[in-house]
CSV table of C-alpha atoms in Angstrom, one decimal:
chain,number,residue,atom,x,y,z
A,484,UNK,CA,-33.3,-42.2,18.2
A,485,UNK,CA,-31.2,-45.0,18.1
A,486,UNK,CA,-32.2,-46.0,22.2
A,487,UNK,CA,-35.5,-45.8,21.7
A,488,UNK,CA,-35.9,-46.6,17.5
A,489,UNK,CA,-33.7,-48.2,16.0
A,490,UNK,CA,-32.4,-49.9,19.2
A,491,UNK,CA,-28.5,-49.8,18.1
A,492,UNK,CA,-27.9,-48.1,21.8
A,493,UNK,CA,-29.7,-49.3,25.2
A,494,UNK,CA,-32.4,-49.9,26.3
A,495,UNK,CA,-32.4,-51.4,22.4
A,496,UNK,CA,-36.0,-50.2,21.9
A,497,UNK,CA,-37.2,-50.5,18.3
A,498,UNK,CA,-40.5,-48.3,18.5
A,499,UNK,CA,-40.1,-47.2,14.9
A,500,UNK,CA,-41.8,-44.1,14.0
A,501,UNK,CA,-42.7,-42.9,17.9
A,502,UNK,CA,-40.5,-44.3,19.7
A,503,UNK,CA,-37.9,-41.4,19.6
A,504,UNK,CA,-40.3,-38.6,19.8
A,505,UNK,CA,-41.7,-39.6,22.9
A,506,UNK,CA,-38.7,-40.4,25.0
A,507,UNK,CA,-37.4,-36.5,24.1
A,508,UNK,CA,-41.2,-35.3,25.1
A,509,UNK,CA,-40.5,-36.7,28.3
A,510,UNK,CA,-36.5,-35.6,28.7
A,511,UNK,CA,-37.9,-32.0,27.7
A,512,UNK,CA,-40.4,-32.0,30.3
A,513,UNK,CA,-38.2,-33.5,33.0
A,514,UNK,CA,-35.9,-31.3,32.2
A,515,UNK,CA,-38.2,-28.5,32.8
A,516,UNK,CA,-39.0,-30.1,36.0
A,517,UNK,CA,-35.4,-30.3,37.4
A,518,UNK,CA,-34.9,-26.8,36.3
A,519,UNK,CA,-38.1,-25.2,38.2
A,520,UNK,CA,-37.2,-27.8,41.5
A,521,UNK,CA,-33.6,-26.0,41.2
A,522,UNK,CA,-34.9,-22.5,41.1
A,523,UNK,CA,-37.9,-22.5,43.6
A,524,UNK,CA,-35.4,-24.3,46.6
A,525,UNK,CA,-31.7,-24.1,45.5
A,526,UNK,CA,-30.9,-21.2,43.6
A,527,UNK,CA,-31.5,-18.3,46.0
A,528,UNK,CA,-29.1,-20.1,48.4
A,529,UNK,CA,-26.7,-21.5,46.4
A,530,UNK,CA,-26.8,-19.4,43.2
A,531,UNK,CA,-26.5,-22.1,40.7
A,532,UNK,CA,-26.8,-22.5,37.3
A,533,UNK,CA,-29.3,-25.7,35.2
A,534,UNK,CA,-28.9,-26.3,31.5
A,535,UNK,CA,-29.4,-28.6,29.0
A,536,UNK,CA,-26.3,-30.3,27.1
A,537,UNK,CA,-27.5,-30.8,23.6
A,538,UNK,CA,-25.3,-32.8,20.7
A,539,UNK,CA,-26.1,-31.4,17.1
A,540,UNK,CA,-24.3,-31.5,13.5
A,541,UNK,CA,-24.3,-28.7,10.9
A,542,UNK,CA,-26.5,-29.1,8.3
A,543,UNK,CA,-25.2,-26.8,4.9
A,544,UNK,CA,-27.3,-26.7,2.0
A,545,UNK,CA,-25.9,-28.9,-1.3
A,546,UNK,CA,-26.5,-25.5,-3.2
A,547,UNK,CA,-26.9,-22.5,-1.1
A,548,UNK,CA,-29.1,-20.5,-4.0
A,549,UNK,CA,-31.5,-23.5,-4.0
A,550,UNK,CA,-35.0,-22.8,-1.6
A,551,UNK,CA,-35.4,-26.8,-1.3
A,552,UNK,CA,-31.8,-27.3,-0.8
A,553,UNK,CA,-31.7,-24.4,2.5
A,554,UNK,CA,-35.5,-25.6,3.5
A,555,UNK,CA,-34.1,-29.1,3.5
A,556,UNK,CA,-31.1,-27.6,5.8
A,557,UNK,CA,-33.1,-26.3,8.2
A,558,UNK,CA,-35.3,-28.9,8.7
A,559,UNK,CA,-31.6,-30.5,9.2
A,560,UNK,CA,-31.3,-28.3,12.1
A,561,UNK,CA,-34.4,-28.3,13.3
A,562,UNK,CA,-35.1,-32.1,14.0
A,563,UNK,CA,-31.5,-32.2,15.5
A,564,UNK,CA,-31.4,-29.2,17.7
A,565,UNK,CA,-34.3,-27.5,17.6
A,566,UNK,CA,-36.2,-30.6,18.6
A,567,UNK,CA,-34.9,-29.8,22.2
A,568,UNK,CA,-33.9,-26.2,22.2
A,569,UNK,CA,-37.3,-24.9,20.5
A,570,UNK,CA,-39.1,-26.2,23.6
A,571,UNK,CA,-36.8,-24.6,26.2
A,572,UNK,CA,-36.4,-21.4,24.1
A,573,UNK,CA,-39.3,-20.6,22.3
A,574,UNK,CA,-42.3,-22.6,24.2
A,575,UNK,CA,-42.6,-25.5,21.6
A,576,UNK,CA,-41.6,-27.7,18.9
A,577,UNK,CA,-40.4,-26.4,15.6
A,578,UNK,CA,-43.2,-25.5,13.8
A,579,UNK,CA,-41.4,-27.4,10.6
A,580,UNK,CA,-41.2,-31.2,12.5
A,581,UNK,CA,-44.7,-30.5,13.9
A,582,UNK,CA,-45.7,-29.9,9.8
A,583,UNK,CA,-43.6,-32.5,8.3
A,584,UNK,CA,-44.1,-35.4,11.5
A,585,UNK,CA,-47.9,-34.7,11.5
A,586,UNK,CA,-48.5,-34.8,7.7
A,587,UNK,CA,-46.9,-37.8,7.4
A,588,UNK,CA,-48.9,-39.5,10.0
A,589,UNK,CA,-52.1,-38.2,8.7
A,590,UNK,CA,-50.4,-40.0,5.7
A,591,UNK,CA,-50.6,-43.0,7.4
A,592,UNK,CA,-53.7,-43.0,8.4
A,593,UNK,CA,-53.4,-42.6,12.1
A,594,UNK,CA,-55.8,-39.9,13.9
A,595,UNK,CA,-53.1,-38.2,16.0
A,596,UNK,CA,-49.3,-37.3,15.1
A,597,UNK,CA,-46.6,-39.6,15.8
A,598,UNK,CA,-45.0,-35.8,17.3
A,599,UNK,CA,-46.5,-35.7,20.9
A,600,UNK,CA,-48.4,-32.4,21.8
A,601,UNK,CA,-47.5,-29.8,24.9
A,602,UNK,CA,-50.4,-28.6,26.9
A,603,UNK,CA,-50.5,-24.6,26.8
A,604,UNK,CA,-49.7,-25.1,30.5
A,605,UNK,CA,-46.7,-27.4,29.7
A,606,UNK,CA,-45.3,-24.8,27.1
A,607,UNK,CA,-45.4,-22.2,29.8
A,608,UNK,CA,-43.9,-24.2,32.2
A,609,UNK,CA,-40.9,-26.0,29.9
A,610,UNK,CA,-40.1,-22.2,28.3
A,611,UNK,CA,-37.2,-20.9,29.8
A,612,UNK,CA,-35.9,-23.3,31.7
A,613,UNK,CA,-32.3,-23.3,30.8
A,614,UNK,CA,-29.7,-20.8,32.5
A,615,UNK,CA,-27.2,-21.7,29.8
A,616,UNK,CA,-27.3,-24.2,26.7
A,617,UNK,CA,-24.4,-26.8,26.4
A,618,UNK,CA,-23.2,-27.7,22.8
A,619,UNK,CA,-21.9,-30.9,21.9
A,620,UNK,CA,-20.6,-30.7,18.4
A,621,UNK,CA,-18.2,-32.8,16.2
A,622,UNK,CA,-19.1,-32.8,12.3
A,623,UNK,CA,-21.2,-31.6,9.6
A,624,UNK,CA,-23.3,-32.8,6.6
A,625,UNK,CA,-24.6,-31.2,3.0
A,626,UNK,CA,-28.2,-31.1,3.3
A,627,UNK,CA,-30.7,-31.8,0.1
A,628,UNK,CA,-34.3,-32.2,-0.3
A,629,UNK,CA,-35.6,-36.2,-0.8
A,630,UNK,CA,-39.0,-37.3,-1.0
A,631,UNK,CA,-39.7,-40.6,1.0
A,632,UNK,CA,-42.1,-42.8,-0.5
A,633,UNK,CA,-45.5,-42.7,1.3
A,634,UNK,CA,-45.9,-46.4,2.4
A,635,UNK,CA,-42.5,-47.1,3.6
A,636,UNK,CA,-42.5,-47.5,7.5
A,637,UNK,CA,-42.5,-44.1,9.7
A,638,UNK,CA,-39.2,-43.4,11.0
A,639,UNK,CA,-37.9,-40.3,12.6
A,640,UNK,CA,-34.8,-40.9,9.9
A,641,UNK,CA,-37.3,-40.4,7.3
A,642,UNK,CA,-39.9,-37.6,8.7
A,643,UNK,CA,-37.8,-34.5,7.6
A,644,UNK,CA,-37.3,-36.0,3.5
A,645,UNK,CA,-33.6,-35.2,3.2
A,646,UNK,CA,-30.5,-36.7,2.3
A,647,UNK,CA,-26.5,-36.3,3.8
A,648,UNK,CA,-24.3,-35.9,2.4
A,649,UNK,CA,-20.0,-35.4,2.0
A,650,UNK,CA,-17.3,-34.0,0.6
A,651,UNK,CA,-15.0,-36.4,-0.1
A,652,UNK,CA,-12.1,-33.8,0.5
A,653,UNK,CA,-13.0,-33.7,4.3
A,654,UNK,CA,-10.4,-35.1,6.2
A,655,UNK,CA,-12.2,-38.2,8.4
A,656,UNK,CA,-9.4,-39.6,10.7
A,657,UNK,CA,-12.1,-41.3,12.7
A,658,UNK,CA,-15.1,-43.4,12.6
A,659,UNK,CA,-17.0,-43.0,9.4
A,660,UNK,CA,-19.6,-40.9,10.4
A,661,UNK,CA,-16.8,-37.7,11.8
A,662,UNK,CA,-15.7,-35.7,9.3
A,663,UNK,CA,-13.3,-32.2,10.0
A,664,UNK,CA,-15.4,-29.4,9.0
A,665,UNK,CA,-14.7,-26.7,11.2
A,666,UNK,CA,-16.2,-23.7,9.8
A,667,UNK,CA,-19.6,-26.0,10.2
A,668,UNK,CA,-19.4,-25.2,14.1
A,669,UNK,CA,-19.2,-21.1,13.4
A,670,UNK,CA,-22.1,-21.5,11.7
A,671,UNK,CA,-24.1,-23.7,14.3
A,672,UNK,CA,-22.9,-21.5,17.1
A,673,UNK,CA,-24.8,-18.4,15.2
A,674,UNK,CA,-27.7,-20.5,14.4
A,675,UNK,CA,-27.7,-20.6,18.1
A,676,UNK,CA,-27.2,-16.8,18.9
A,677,UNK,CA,-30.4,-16.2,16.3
A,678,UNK,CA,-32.9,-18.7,17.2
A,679,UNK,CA,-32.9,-18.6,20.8
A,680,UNK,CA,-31.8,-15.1,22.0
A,681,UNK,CA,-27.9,-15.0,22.0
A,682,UNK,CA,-27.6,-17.7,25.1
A,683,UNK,CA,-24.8,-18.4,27.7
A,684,UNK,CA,-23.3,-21.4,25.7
A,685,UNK,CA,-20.9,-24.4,26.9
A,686,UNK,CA,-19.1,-26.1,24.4
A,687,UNK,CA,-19.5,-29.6,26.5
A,688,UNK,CA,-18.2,-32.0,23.5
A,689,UNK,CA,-16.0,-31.2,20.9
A,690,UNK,CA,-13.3,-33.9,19.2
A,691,UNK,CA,-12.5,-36.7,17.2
A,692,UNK,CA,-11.7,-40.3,18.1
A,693,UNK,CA,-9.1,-42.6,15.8
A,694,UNK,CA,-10.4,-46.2,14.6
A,695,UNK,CA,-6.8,-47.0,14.0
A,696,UNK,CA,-4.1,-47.0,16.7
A,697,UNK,CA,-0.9,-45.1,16.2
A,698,UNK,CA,1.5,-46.7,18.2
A,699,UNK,CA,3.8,-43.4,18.5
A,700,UNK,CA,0.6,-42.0,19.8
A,701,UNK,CA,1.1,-39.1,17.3
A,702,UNK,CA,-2.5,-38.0,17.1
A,703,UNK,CA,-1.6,-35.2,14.2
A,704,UNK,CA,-5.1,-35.2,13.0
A,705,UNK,CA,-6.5,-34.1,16.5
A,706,UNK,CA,-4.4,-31.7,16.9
A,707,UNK,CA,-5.7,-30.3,13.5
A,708,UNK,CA,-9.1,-30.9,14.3
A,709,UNK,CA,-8.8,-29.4,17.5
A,710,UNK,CA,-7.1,-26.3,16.2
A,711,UNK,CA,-9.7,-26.1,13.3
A,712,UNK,CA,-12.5,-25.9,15.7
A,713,UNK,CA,-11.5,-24.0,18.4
A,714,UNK,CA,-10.6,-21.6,15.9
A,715,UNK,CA,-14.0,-21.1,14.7
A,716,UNK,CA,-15.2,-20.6,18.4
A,717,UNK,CA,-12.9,-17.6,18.4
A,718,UNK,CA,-14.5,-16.2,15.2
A,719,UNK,CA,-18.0,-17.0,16.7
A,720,UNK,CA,-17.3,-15.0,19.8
A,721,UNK,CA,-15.8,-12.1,17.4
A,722,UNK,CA,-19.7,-13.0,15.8
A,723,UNK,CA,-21.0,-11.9,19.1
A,724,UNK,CA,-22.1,-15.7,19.7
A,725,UNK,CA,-22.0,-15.5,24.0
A,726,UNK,CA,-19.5,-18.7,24.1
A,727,UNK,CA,-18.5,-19.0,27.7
A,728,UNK,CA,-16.7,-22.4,27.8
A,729,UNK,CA,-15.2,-24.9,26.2
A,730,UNK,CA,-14.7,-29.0,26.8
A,731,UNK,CA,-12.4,-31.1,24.7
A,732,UNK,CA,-13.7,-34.8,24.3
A,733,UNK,CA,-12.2,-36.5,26.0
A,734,UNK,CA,-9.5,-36.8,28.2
A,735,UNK,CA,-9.2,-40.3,28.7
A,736,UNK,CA,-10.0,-43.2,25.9
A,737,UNK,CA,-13.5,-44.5,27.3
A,738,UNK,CA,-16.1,-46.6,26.7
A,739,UNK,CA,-18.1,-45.6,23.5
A,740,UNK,CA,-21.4,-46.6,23.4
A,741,UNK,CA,-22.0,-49.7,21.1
A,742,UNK,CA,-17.9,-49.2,19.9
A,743,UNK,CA,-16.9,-50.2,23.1
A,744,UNK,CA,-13.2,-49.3,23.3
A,745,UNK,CA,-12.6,-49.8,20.1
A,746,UNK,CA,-13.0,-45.9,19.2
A,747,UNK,CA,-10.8,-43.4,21.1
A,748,UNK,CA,-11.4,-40.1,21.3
A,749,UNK,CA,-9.4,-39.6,24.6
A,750,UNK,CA,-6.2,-37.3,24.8
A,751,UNK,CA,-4.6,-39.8,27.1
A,752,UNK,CA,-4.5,-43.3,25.4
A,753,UNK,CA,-5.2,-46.0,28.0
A,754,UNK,CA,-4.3,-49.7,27.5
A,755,UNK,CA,-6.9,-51.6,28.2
A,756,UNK,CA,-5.4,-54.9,28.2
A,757,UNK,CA,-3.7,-54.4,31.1
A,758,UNK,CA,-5.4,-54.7,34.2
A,759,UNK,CA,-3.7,-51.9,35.9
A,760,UNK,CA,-4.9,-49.7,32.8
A,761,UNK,CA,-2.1,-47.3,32.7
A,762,UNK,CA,-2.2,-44.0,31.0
A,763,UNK,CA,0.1,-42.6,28.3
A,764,UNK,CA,-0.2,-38.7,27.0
A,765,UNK,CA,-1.0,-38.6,23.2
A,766,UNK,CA,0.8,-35.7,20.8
A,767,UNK,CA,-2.7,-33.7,21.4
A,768,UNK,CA,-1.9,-33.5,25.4
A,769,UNK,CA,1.0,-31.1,24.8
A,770,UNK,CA,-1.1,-29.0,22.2
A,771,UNK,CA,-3.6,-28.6,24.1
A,772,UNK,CA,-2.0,-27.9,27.1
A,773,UNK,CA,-0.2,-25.1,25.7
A,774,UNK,CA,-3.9,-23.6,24.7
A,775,UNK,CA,-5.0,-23.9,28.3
A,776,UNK,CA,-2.1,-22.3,29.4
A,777,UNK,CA,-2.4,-19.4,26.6
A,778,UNK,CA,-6.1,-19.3,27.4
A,779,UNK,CA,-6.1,-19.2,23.4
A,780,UNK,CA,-3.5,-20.0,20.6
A,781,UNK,CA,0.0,-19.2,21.6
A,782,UNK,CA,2.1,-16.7,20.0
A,783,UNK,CA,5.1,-18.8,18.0
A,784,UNK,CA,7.3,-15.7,18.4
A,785,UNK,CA,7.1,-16.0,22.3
A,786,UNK,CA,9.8,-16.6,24.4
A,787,UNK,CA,9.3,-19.1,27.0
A,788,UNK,CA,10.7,-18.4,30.3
């Protein structure tokens, strides 16, 4: 979306309305592609594994006993994750973005939907072709239903008639869009388990960057956060959600798309002034190094030897 609409990230397209939807019609069938090349030459030799690594949000509905407000959430969903993961689990696109994306552009007056279309021979090919699914995950949003005015330019922002929104109690340590809502990943991790069978799941991206520096480096807040969500990974897997691994992001403060390195989310802090960019551990490192070593949360009442 914002490579190929609204053209905040490279290549800095601005294809409003289509843009978007068919760059992902051509990820999802490369990705097919890759995934077939693997299995009819590599895998039997070299038994491998090909996924897909896929970033989504939560979407919660503003009042859970509303139908608009929990339709209006899983549309949330669906033009997030399912937009890619329908396709590789189930054969196509949601059946909710193909609705919504091709009203709208009957709307408009064009003869086709904005939404591309898989062949019946493309659906057979792309379904199934994912040996595990990666999960990038970092915040969450209420979901309610609003109407978008007819006329107003097609965007893919506008095609699933919704609004975000957030608790103002959520602590948001980093960039205004991350907010700490950790039970929102338990949640998305059983959405997961229902839609598409149960998959092998990689958490590939999970953490929270600061937009201002702490010069003691003492990154409580990611410590919380990271605390929070792995927490909710344990209760998933207690769900029966088949979590196999999990990725903190990131390791190093990097270069963040249209940020720059203005927004950290590494563990190590790097200076960047200097031109020998040297490397300083952040509270978090020692936290987290004591779950790696645990392989879980340690026990406070342990001795260590």
């Amino acid at each position: 979306e914002k490579g190929y609409e609204t053209g905040e990230h490279a290549p800095g397209l601005k294809l409003g309305g289509c843009g978007a939807y068919r760059a992902a019609h051509h990820i999802i069938k490369t990705h097919a592609k890759v995934w077939h090349s693997y299995n009819n030459t590599w895998r039997r030799e070299q038994r491998g594994m090909v996924g897909i690594s896929l970033t989504s949000g939560w979407g919660e509905p503003v009042d859970p006993h509303s139908q608009t407000d929990r339709d209006a959430a899983e549309r949330y969903i669906q033009f997030h994750l399912g937009w890619f993961a329908n396709p590789i689990y189930r054969g196509d696109y949601p059946e909710v973005m193909k609705n919504y994306v091709g009203r709208k552009s009957a709307q408009q007056g064009l003869g086709t939907s904005r939404l591309p279309t898989f062949s019946v021979q493309e659906k057979t090919y792309i379904k199934g072709t994912s040996d595990f699914l990666g999960i990038g995950h970092f915040t969450t949003r209420y979901v309610l239903q609003k109407n978008f005015p007819f006329l107003q330019v097609s965007s893919y922002s506008t095609d699933h008639d919704l609004a975000e929104l957030v608790d103002p109690n959520w602590p948001a340590p980093g960039p205004k869009w991350l907010y700490s809502v950790p039970w929102g990943f338990r949640r998305l991790l059983n959405f997961i388990k229902t839609q598409y069978g149960n998959p092998l799941i990689y958490v590939t991206e999970n953490g929270v960057s600061e937009t201002v520096q702490c010069p003691q480096l003492c990154d409580e807040w990611r410590i919380q956060y990271l605390k929070g969500y792995i927490n909710e990974i344990l209760k998933a897997l207690n769900d029966g959600v088949n979590v196999k691994g999990y990725t903190a992001w990131s390791l190093l403060d990097k270069f963040e798309w249209n940020k720059g390195f203005s927004e950290r989310f590494g563990l190590y802090h790097i200076d960047f002034e200097n031109k020998n960019k040297p490397r300083y551990p952040k509270a978090s490192v020692d936290y987290y190094k004591k779950i790696i070593s645990a392989n879980g949360f340690p026990n406070p009442r342990e001795v260590m030897s």
